[in-house]
PDB file of C-alpha atoms in Angstrom:
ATOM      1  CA  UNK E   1      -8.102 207.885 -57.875  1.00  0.00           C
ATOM      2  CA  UNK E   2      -9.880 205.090 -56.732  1.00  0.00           C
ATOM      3  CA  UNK E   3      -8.567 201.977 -54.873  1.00  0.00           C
ATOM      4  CA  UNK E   4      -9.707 198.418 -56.163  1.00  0.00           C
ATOM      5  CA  UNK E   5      -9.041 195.766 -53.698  1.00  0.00           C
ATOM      6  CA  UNK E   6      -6.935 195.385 -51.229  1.00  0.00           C
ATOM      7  CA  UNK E   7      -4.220 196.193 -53.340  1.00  0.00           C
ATOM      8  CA  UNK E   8      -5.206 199.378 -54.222  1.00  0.00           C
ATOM      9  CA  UNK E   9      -4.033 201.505 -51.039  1.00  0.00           C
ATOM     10  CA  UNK E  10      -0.741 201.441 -49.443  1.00  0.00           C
ATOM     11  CA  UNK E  11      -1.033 202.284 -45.883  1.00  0.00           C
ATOM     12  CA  UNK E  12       2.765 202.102 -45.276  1.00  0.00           C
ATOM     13  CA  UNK E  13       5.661 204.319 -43.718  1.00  0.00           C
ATOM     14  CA  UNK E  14       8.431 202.593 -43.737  1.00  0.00           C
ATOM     15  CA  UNK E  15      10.720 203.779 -41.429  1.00  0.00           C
ATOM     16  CA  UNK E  16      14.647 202.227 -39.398  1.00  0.00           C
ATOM     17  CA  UNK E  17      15.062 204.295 -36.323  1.00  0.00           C
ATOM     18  CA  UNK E  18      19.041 203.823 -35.524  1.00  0.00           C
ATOM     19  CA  UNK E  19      20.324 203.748 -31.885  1.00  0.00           C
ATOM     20  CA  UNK E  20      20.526 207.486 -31.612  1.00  0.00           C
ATOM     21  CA  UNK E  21      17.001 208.412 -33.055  1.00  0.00           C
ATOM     22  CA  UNK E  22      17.557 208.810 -36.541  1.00  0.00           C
ATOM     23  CA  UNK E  23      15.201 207.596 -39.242  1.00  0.00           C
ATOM     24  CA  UNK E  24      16.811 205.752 -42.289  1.00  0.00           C
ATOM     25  CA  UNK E  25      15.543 203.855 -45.392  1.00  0.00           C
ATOM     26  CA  UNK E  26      13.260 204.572 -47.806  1.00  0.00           C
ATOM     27  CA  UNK E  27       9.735 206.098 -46.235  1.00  0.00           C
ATOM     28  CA  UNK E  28       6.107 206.315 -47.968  1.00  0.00           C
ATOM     29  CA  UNK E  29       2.609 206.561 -47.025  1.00  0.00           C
ATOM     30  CA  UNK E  30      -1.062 206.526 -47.634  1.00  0.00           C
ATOM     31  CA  UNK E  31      -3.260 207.916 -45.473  1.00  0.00           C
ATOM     32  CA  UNK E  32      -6.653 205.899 -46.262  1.00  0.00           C
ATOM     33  CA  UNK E  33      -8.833 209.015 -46.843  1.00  0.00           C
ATOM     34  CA  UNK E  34      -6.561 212.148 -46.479  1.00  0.00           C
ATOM     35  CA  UNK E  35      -4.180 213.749 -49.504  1.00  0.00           C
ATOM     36  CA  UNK E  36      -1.196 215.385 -48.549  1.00  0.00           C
ATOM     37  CA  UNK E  37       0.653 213.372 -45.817  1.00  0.00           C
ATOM     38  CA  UNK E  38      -0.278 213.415 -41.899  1.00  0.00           C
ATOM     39  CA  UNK E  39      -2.579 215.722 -40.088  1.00  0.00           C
ATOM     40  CA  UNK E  40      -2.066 216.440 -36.548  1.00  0.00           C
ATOM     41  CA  UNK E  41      -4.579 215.507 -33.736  1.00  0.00           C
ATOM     42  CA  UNK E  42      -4.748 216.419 -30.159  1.00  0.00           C
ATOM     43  CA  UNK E  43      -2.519 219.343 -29.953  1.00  0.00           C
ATOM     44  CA  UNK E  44      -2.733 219.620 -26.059  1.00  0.00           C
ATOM     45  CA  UNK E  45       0.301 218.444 -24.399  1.00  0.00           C
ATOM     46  CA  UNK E  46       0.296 214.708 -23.347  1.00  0.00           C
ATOM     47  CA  UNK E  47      -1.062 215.013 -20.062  1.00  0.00           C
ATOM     48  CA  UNK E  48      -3.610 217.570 -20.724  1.00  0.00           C
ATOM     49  CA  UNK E  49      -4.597 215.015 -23.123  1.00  0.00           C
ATOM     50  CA  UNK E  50      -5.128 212.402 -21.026  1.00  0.00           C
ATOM     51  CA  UNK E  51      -6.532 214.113 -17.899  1.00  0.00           C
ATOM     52  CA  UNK E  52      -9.387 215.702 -20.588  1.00  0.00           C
ATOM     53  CA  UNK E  53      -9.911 212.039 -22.036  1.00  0.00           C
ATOM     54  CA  UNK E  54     -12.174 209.606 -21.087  1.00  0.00           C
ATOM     55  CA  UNK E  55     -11.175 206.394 -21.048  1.00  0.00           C
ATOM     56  CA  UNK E  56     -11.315 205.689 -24.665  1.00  0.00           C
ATOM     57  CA  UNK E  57     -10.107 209.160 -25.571  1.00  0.00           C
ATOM     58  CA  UNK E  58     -13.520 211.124 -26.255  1.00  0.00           C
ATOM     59  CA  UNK E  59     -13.657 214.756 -24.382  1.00  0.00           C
ATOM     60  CA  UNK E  60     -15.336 215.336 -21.452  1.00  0.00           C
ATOM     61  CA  UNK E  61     -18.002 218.286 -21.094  1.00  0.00           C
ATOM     62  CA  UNK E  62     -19.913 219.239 -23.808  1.00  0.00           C
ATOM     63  CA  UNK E  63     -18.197 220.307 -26.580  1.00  0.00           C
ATOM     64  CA  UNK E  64     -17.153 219.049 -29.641  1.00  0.00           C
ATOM     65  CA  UNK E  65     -15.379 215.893 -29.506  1.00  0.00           C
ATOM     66  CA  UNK E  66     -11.965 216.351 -31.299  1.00  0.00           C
ATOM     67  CA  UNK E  67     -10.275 213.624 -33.997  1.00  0.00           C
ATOM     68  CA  UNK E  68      -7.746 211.489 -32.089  1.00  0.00           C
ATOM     69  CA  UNK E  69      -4.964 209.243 -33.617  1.00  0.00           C
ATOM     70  CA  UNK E  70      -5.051 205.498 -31.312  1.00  0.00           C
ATOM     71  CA  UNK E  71      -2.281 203.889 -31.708  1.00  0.00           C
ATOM     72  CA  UNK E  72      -1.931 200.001 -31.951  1.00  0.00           C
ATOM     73  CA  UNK E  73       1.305 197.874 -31.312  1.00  0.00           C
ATOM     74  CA  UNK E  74       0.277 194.907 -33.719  1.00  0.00           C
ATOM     75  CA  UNK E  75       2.685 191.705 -34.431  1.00  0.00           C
ATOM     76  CA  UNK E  76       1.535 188.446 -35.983  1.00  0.00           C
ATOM     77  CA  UNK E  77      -0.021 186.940 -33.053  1.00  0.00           C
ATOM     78  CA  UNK E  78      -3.594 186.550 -32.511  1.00  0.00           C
ATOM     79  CA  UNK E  79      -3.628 188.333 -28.729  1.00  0.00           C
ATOM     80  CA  UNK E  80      -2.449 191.644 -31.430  1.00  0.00           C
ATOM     81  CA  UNK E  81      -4.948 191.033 -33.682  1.00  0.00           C
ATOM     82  CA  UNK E  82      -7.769 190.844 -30.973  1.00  0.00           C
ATOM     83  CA  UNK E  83      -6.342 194.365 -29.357  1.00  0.00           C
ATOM     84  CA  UNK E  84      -6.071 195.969 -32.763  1.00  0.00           C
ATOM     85  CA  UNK E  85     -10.036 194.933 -33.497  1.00  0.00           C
ATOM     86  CA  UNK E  86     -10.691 196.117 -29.982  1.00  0.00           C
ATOM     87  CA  UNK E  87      -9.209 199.263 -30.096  1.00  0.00           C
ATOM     88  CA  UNK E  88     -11.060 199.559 -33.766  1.00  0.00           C
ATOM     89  CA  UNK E  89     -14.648 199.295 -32.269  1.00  0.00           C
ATOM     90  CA  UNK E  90     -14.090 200.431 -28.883  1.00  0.00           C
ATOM     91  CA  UNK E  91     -11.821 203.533 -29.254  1.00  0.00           C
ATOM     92  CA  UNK E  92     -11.278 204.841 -32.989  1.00  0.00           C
ATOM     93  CA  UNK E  93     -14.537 206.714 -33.797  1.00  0.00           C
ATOM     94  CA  UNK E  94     -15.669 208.605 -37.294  1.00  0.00           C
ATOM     95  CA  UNK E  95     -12.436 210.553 -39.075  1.00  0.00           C
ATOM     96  CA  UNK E  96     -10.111 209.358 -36.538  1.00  0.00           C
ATOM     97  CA  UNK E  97      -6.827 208.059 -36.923  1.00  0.00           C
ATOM     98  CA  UNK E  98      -5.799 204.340 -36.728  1.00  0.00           C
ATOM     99  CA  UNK E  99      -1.767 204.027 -36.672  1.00  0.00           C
ATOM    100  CA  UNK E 100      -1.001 200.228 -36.540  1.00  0.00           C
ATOM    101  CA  UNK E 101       2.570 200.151 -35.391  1.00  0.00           C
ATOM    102  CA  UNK E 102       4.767 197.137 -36.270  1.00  0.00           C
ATOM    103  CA  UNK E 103       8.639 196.935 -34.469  1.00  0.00           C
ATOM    104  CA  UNK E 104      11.362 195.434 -35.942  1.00  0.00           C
ATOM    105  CA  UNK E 105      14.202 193.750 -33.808  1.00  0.00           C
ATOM    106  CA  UNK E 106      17.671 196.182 -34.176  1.00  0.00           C
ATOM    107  CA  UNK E 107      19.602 192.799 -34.609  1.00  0.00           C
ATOM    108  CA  UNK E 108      16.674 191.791 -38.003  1.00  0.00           C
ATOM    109  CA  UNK E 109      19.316 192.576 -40.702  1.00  0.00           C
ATOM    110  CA  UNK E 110      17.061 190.555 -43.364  1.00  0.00           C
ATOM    111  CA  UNK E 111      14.265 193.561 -43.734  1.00  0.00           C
ATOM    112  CA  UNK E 112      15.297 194.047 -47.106  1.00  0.00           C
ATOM    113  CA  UNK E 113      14.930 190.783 -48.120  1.00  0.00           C
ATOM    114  CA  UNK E 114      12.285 187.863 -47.160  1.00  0.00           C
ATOM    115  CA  UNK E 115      11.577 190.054 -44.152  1.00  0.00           C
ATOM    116  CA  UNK E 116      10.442 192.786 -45.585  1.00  0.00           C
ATOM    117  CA  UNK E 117       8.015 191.652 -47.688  1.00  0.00           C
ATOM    118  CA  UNK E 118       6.375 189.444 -44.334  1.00  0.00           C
ATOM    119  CA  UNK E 119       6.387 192.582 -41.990  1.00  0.00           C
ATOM    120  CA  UNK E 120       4.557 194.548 -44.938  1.00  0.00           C
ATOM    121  CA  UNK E 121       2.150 191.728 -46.033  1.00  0.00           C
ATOM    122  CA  UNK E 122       1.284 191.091 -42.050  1.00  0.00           C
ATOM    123  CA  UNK E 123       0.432 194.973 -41.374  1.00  0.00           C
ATOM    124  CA  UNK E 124      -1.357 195.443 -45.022  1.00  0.00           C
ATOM    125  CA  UNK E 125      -3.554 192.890 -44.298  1.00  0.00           C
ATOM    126  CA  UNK E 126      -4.307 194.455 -40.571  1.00  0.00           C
ATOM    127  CA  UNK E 127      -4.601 197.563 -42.049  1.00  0.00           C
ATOM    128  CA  UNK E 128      -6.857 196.580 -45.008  1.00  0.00           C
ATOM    129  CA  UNK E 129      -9.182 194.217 -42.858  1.00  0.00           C
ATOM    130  CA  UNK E 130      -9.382 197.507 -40.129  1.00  0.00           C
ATOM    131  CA  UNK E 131     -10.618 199.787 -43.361  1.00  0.00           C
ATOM    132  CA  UNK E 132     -13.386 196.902 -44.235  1.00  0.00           C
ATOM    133  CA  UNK E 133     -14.315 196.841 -40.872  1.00  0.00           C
ATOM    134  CA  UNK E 134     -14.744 200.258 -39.937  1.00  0.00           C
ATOM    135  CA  UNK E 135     -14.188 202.438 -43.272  1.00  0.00           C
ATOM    136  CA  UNK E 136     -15.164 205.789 -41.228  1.00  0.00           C
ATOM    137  CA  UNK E 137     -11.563 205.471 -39.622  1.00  0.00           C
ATOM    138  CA  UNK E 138      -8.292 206.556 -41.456  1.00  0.00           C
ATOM    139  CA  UNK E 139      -5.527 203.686 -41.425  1.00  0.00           C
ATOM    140  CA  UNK E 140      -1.757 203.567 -41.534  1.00  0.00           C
ATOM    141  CA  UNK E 141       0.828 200.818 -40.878  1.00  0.00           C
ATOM    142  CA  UNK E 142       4.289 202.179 -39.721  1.00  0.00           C
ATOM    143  CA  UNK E 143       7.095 199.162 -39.855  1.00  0.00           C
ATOM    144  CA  UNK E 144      10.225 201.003 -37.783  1.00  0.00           C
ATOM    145  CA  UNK E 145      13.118 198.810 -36.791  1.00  0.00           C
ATOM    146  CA  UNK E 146      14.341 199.254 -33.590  1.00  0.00           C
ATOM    147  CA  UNK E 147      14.106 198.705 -29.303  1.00  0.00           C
ATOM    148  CA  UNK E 148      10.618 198.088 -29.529  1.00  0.00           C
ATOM    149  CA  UNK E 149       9.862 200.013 -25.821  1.00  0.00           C
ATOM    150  CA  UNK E 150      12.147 203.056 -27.256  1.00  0.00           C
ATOM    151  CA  UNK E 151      10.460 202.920 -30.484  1.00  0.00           C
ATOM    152  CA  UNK E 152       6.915 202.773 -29.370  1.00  0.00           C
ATOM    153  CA  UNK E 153       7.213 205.411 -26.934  1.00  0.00           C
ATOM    154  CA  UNK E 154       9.535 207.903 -29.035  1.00  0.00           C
ATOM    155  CA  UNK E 155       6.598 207.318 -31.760  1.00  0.00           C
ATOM    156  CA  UNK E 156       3.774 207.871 -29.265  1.00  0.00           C
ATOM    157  CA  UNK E 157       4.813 211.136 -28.760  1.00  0.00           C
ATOM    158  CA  UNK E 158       6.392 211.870 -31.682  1.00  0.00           C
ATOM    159  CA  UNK E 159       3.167 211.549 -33.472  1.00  0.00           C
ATOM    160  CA  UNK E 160       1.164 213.289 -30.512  1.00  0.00           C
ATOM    161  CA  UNK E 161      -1.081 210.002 -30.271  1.00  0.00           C
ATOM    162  CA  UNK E 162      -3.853 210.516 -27.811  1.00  0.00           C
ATOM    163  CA  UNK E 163      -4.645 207.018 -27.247  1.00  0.00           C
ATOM    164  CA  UNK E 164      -1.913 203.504 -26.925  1.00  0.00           C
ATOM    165  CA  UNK E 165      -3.480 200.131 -27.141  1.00  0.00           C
ATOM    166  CA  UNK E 166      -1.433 197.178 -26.507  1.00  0.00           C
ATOM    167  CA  UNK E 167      -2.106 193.337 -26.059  1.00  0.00           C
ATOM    168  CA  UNK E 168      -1.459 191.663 -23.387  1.00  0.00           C
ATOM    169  CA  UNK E 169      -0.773 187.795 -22.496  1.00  0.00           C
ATOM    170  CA  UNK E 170      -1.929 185.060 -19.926  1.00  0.00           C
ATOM    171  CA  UNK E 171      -0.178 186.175 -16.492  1.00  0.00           C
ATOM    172  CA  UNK E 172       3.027 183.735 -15.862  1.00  0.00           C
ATOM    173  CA  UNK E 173       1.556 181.366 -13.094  1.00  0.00           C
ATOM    174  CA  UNK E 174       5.317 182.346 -11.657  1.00  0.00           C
ATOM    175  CA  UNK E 175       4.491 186.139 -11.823  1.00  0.00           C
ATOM    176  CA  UNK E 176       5.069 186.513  -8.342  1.00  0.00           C
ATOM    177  CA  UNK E 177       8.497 185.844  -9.046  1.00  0.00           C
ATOM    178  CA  UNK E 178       9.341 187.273 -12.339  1.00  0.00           C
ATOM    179  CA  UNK E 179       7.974 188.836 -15.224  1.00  0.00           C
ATOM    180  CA  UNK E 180       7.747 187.911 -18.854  1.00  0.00           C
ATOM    181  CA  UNK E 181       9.520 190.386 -21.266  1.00  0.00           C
ATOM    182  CA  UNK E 182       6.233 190.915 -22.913  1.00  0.00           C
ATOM    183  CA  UNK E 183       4.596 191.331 -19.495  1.00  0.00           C
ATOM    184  CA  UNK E 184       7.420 194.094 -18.709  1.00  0.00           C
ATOM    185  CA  UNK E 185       7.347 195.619 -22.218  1.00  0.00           C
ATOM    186  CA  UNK E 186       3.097 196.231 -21.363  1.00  0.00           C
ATOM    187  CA  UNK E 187       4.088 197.640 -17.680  1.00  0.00           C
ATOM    188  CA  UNK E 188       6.213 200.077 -18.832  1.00  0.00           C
ATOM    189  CA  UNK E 189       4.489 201.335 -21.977  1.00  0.00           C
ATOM    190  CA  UNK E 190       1.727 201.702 -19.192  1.00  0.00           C
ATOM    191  CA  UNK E 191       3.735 203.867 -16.991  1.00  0.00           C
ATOM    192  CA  UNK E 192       5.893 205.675 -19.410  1.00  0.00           C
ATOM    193  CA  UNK E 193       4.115 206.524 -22.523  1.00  0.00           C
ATOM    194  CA  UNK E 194       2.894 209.966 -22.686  1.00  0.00           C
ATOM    195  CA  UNK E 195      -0.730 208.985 -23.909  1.00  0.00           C
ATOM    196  CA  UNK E 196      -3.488 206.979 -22.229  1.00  0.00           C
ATOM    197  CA  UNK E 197      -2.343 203.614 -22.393  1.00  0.00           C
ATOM    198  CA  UNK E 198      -4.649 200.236 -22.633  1.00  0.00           C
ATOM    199  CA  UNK E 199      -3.656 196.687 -22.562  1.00  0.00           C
ATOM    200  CA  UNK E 200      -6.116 194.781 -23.463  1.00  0.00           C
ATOM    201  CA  UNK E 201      -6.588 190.503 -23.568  1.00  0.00           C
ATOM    202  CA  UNK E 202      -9.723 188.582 -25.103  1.00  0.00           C
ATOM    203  CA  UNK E 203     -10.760 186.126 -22.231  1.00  0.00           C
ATOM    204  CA  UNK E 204     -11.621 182.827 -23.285  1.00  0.00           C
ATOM    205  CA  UNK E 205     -14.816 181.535 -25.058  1.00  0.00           C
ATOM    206  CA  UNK E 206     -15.836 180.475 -21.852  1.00  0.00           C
ATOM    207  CA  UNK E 207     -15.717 183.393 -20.602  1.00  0.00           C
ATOM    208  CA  UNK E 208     -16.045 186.555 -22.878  1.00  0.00           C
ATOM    209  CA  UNK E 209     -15.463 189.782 -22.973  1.00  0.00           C
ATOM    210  CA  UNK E 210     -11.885 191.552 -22.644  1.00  0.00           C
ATOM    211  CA  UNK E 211      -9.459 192.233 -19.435  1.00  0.00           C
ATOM    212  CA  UNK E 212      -8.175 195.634 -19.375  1.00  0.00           C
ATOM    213  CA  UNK E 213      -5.462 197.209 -17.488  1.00  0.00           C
ATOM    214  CA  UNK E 214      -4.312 200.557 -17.463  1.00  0.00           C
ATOM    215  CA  UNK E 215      -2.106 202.796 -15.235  1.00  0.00           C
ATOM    216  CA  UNK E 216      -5.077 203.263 -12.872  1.00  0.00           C
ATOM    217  CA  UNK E 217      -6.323 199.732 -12.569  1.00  0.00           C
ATOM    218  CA  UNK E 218      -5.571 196.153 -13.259  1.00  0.00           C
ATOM    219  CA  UNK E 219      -7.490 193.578 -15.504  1.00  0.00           C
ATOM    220  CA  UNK E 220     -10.675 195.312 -15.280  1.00  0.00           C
ATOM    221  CA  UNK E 221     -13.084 192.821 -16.570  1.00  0.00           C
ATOM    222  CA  UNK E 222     -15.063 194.615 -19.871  1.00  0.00           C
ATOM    223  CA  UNK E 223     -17.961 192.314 -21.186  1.00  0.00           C
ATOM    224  CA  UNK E 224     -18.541 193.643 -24.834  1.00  0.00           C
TER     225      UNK E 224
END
């Protein structure tokens, strides 16, 4: 069956991860283009994944470059927004895999209620304006309450993603002193996630292009 609108696909999993892993609450999905619930890409183990990946996950050599799933830790601010189109034009190619991956707070107990119905409309409309964008690449929106470092890295490798994109903010002018907790929360998805791992911040109009750090370097400069 077709889709008409933007209300025609559901791109959802809805998912509660408790404090000792467990998934509760009512789940369901739509995989843009696929029937039959989630296929698997990049079966190598993490690292074998990463050390045969290019920077924005194609294979090296010469052979045939494999579907990938990037995942992209999107809330409603517009530094998220800017990494999830990023990631959309610069890493998620033809029949891959877009996850957009939206974490609750444990202590949110209103989900059911008002907040619900925000977190879904806020990744639906991610989700729906990545499928205009790029239709070529498949599309889901998870919503999963809980730690949000925890979460994103138990779901990284849960779902074997070959590819984490993250936003990241304007540097604290006291960074030599402390860090932000969204400054930390990018460091250690960085170091601990078992994927290849970009943080990524627009620059200013002024400016252009994107700063991107990874585990290997730090606010490399990328003018596209």
């Amino acid at each position: 069956m077709g889709s008409n609108g933007g209300h025609g696909e559901s791109f959802f999993r809805l998912l509660s991860v408790g404090g000792g892993g467990g998934e509760g609450w009512h789940s369901y999905r739509h995989s843009s283009s696929t029937e039959g619930g989630s296929r698997r890409w990049g079966r190598k183990s993490p690292r074998d994944r990463e050390e045969a990946t290019g920077w924005w996950g194609e294979s090296g050599g010469g052979g045939m470059v494999s579907k990938k799933r990037v995942m992209v830790v999107i809330d409603s601010s517009a530094r998220a927004k800017h990494a999830m189109m990023w990631a959309l034009t610069h890493v998620a190619n033809k029949g891959d895999l877009l996850t957009l991956l939206y974490v609750v707070p444990p202590d949110h107990h209103h989900l059911r209620g008002g907040g619900e119905d925000d977190a879904t409309n806020l990744a639906n409309s991610l989700a729906t304006l990545c499928k205009a964008c790029k239709p070529e690449v498949e599309v889901e929106a998870l919503i999963i309450q809980g730690a949000k470092l925890a979460t994103v890295l138990s779901q990284v490798k849960k779902l074997e993603a070959s590819v984490l994109v993250l936003s990241q903010c304007k540097p604290s002018p006291f960074c030599c002193m402390l860090r932000s907790s969204s400054e930390e929360f990018v460091e250690q998805c960085i170091s601990k996630a078992d994927c290849l791992t970009l943080a990524v911040r627009k620059q200013s109009r002024g400016v252009g292009g994107y700063l991107i750090s990874t585990r290997w370097q730090k606010n490399f400069w990328l003018l596209a």
